[in-house]
PDB file of C-alpha atoms in Angstrom:
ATOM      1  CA  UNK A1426     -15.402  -4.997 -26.976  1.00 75.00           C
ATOM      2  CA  UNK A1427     -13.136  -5.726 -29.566  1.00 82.00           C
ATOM      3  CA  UNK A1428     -10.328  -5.037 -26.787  1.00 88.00           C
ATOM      4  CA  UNK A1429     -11.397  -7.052 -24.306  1.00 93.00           C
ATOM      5  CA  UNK A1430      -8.011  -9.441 -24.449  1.00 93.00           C
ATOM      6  CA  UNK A1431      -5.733  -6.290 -24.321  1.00 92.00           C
ATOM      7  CA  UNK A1432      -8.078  -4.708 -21.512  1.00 94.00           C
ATOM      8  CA  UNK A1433      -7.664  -8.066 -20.124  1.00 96.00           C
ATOM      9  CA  UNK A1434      -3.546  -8.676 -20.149  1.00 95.00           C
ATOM     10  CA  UNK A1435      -2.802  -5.114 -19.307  1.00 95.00           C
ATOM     11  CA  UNK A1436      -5.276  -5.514 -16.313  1.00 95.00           C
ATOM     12  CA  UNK A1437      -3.845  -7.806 -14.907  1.00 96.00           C
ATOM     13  CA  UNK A1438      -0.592  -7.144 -15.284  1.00 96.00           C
ATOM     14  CA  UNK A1439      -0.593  -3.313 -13.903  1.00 95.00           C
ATOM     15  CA  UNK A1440      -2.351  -4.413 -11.453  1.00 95.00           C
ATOM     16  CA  UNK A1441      -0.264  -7.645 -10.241  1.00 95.00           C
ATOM     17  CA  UNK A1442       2.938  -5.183 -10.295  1.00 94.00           C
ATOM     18  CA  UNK A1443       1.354  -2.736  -8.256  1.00 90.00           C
ATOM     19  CA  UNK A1444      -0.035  -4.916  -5.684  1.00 92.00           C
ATOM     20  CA  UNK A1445       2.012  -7.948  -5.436  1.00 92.00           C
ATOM     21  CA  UNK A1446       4.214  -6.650  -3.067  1.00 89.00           C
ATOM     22  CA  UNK A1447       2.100  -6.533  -0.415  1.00 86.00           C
ATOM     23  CA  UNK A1448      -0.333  -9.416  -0.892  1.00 91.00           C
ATOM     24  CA  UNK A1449      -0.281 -13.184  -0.812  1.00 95.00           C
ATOM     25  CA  UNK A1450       0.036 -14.794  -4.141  1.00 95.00           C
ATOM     26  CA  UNK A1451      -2.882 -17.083  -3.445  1.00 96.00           C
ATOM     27  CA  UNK A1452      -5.101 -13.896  -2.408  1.00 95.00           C
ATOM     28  CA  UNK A1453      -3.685 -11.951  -5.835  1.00 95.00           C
ATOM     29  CA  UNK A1454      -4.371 -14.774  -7.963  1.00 96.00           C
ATOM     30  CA  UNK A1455      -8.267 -15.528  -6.605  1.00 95.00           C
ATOM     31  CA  UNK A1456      -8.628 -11.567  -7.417  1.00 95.00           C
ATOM     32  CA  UNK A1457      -6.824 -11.533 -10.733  1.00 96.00           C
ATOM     33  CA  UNK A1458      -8.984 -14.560 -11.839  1.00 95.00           C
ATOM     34  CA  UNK A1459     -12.178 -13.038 -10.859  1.00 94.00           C
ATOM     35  CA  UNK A1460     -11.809  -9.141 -11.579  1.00 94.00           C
ATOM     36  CA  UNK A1461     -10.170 -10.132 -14.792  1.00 96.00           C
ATOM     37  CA  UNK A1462     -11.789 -12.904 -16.244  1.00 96.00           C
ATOM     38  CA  UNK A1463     -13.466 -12.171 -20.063  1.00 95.00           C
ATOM     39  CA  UNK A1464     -16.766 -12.327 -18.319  1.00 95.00           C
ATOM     40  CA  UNK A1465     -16.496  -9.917 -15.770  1.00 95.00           C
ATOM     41  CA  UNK A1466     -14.899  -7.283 -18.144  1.00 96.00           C
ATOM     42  CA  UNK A1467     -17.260  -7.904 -20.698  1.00 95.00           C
ATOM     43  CA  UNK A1468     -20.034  -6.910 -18.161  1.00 95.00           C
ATOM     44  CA  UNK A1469     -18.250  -3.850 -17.374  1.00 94.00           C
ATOM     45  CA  UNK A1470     -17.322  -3.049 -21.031  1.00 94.00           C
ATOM     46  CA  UNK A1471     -21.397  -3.415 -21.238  1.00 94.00           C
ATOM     47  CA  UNK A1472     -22.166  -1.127 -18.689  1.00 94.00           C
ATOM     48  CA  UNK A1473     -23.730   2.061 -20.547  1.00 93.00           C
ATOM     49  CA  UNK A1474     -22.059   4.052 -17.107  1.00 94.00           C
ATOM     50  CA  UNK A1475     -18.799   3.112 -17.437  1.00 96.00           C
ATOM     51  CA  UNK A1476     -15.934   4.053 -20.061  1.00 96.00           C
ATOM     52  CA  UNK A1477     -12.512   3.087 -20.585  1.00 96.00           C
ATOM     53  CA  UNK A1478      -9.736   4.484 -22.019  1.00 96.00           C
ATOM     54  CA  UNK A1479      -6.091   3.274 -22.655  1.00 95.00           C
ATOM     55  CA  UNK A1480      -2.684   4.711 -23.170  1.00 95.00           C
ATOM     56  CA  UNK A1481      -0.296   3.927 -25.855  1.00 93.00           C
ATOM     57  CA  UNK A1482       3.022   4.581 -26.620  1.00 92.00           C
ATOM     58  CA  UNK A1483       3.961   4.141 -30.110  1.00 90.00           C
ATOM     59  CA  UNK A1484       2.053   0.717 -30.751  1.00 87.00           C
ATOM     60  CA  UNK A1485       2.531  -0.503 -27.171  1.00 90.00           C
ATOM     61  CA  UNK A1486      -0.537  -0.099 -24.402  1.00 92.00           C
ATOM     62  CA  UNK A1487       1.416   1.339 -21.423  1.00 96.00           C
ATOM     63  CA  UNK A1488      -2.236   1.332 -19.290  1.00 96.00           C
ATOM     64  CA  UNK A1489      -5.808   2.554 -18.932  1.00 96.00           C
ATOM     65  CA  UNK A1490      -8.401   4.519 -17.178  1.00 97.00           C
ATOM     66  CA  UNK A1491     -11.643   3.324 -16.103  1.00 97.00           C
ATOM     67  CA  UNK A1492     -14.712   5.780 -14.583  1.00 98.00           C
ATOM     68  CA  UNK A1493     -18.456   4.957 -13.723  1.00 96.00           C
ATOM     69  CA  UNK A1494     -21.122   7.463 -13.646  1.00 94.00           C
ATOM     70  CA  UNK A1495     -24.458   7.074 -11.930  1.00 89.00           C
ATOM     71  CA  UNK A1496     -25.771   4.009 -11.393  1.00 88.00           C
ATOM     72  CA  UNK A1497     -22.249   2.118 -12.468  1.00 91.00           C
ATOM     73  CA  UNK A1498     -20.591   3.775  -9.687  1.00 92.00           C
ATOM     74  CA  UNK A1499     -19.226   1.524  -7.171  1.00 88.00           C
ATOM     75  CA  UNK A1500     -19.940   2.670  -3.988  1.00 83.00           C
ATOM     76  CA  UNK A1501     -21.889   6.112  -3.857  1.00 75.00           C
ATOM     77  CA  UNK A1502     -23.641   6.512  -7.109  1.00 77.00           C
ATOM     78  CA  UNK A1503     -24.445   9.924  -6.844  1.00 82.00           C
ATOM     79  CA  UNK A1504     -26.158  11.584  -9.676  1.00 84.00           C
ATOM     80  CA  UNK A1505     -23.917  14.443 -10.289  1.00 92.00           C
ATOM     81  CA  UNK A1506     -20.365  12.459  -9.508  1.00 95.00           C
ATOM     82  CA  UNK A1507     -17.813  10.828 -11.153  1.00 97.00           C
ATOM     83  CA  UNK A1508     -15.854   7.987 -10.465  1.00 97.00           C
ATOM     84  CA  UNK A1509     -12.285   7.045 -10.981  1.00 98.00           C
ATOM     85  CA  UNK A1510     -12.736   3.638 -10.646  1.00 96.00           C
ATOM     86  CA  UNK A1511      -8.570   2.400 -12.370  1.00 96.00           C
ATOM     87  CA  UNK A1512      -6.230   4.458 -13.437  1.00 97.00           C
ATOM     88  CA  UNK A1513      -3.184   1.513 -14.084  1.00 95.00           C
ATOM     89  CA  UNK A1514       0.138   2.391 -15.441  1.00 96.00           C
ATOM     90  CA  UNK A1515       2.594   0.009 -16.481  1.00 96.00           C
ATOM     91  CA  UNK A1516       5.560  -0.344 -13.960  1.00 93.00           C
ATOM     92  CA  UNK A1517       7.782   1.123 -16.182  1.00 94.00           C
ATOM     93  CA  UNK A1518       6.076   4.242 -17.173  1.00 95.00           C
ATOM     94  CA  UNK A1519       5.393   5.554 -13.498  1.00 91.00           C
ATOM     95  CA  UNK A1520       6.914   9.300 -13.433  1.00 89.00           C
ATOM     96  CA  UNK A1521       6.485   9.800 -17.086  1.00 92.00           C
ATOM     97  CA  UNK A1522       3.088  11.442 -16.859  1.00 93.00           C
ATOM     98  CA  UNK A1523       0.763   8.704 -18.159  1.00 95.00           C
ATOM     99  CA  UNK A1524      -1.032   8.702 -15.529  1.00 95.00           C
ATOM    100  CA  UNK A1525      -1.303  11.952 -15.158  1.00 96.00           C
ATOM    101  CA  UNK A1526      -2.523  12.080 -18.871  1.00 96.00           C
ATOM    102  CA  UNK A1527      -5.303   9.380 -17.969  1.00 97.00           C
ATOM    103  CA  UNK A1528      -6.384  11.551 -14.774  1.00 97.00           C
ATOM    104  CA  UNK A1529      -6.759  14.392 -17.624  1.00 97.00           C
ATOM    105  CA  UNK A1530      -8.831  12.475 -19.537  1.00 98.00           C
ATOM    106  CA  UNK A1531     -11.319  11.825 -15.880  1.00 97.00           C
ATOM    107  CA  UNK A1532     -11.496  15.113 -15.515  1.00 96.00           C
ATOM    108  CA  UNK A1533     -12.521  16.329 -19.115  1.00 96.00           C
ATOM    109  CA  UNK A1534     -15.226  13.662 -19.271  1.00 96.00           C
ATOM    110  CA  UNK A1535     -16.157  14.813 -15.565  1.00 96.00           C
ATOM    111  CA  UNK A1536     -16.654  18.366 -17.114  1.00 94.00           C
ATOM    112  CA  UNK A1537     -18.362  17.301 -19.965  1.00 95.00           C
ATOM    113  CA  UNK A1538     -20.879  15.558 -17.568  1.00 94.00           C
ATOM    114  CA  UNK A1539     -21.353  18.328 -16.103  1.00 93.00           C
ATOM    115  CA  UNK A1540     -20.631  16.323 -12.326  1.00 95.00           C
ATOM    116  CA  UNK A1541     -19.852  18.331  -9.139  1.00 95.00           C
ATOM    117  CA  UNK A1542     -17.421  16.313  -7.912  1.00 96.00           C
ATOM    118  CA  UNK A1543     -15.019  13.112  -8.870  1.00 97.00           C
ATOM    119  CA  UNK A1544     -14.110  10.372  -6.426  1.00 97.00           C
ATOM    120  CA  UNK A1545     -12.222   7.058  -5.778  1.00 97.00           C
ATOM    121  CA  UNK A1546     -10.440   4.643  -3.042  1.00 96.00           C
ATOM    122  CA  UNK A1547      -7.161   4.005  -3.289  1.00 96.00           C
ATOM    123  CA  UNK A1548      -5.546   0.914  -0.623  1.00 94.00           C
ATOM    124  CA  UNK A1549      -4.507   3.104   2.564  1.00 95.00           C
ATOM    125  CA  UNK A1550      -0.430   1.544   1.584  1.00 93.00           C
ATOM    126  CA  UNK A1551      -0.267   2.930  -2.220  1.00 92.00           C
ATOM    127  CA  UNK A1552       1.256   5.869  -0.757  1.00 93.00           C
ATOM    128  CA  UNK A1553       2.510   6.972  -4.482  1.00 92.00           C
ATOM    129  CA  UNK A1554      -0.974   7.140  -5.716  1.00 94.00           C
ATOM    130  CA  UNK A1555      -1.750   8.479  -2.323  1.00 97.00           C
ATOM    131  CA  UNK A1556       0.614  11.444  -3.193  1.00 96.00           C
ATOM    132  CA  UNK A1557      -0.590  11.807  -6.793  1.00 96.00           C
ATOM    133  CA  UNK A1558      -4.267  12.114  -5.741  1.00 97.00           C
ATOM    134  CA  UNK A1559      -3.159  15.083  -3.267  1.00 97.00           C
ATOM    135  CA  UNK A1560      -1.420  16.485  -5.738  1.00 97.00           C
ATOM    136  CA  UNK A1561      -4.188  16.754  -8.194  1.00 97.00           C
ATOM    137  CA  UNK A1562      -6.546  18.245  -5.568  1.00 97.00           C
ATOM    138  CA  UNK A1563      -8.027  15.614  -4.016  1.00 98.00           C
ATOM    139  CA  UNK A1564      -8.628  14.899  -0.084  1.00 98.00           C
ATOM    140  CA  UNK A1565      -9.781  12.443   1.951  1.00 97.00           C
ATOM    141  CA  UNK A1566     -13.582  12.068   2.929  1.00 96.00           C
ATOM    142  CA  UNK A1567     -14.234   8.551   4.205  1.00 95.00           C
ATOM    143  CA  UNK A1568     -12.581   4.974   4.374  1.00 96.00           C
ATOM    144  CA  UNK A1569     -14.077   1.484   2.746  1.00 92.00           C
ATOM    145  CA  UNK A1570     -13.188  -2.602   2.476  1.00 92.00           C
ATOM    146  CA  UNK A1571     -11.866  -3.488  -0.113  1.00 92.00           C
ATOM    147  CA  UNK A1572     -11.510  -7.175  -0.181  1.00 92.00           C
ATOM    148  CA  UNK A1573      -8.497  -8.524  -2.272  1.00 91.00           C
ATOM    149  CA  UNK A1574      -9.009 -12.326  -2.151  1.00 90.00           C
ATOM    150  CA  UNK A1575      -9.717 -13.106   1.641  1.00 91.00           C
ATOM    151  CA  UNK A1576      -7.663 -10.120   2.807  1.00 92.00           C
ATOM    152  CA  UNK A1577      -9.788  -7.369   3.693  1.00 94.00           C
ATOM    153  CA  UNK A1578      -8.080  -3.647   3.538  1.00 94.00           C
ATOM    154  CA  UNK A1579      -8.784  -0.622   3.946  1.00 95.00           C
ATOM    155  CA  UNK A1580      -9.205   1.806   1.075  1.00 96.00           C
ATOM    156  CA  UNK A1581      -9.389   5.640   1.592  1.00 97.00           C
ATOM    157  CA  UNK A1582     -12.060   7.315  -0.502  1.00 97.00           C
ATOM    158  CA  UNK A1583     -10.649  10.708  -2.109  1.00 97.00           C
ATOM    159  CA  UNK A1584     -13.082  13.139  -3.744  1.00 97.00           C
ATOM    160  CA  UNK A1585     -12.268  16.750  -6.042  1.00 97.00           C
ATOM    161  CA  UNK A1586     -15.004  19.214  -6.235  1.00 96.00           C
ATOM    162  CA  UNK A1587     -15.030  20.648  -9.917  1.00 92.00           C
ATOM    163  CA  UNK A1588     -17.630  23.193 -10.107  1.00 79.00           C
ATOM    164  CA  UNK A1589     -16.195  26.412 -10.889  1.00 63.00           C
ATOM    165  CA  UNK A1590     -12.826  25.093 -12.084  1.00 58.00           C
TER     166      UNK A1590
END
């Protein structure tokens, strides 16, 4: 809680530089004003399902993770799944493994938890994360809205089985 303002400015700036591109300011400003506010991420900070964790370099945040377990999940909230709900890097550190580092970090809580599997949506045009995803093991198992201001796209929902691994 005591991060809320960091959570806050590196929110919505990792997430403005990775979807800006191909959204209307007016549509990435109603969602940055709304997903971001204090009051929305104190309400997820609450949440006893959900748990965030940032990267640093040196003193600098360079971006965080976010995953929901049971009920906190966001769209299937099954029992013995995991959700990678954020995983935002900085523009500047994409290639340099700290995203790679927070995915780590989802999958060591995921084991810890004991979960079967661990699942997300990712916007059908991040083809990066797209490729990162694949790489890690997942694969595609359904699609989803996601609704980014009044723009409604589609998100592809991902999901790695980890028992036995």
């Amino acid at each position: 809680m005591t991060d809320i303002d960091l959570l806050q400015s590196i929110g919505q700036k990792t997430f403005a530089e990775t979807f800006s591109e191909g959204n209307t300011a007016a549509n990435m400003a109603k969602y940055l004003a709304e997903k971001f506010s204090r009051e929305t991420l104190l309400a997820e900070l609450s949440n006893q399902g959900s748990e965030f964790y940032f990267a640093q370099q040196d003193d600098s945040m360079i971006g965080y993770l976010k995953i929901n377990s049971e009920q906190a999940q966001t769209e299937l909230q099954h029992e013995h799944a995991l959700e990678i709900e954020r995983i935002y890097v900085l523009q500047e550190f994409h290639g340099k493994k700290a995203g790679q580092l927070l995915y780590e970090k989802a999958l060591e809580v995921a084991k810890l938890k004991n979960v079967q599997f661990i699942w997300l949506g990712v916007w059908e045009e991040n083809l990066r994360a797209i490729s990162f995803y694949k790489k890690n093991g997942f694969i595609p198992f359904d699609k989803h809205i996601f609704r980014l201001g009044d723009d409604e796209q589609t998100d592809i929902m991902m999901k790695k089985n980890i028992v036995n691994q």
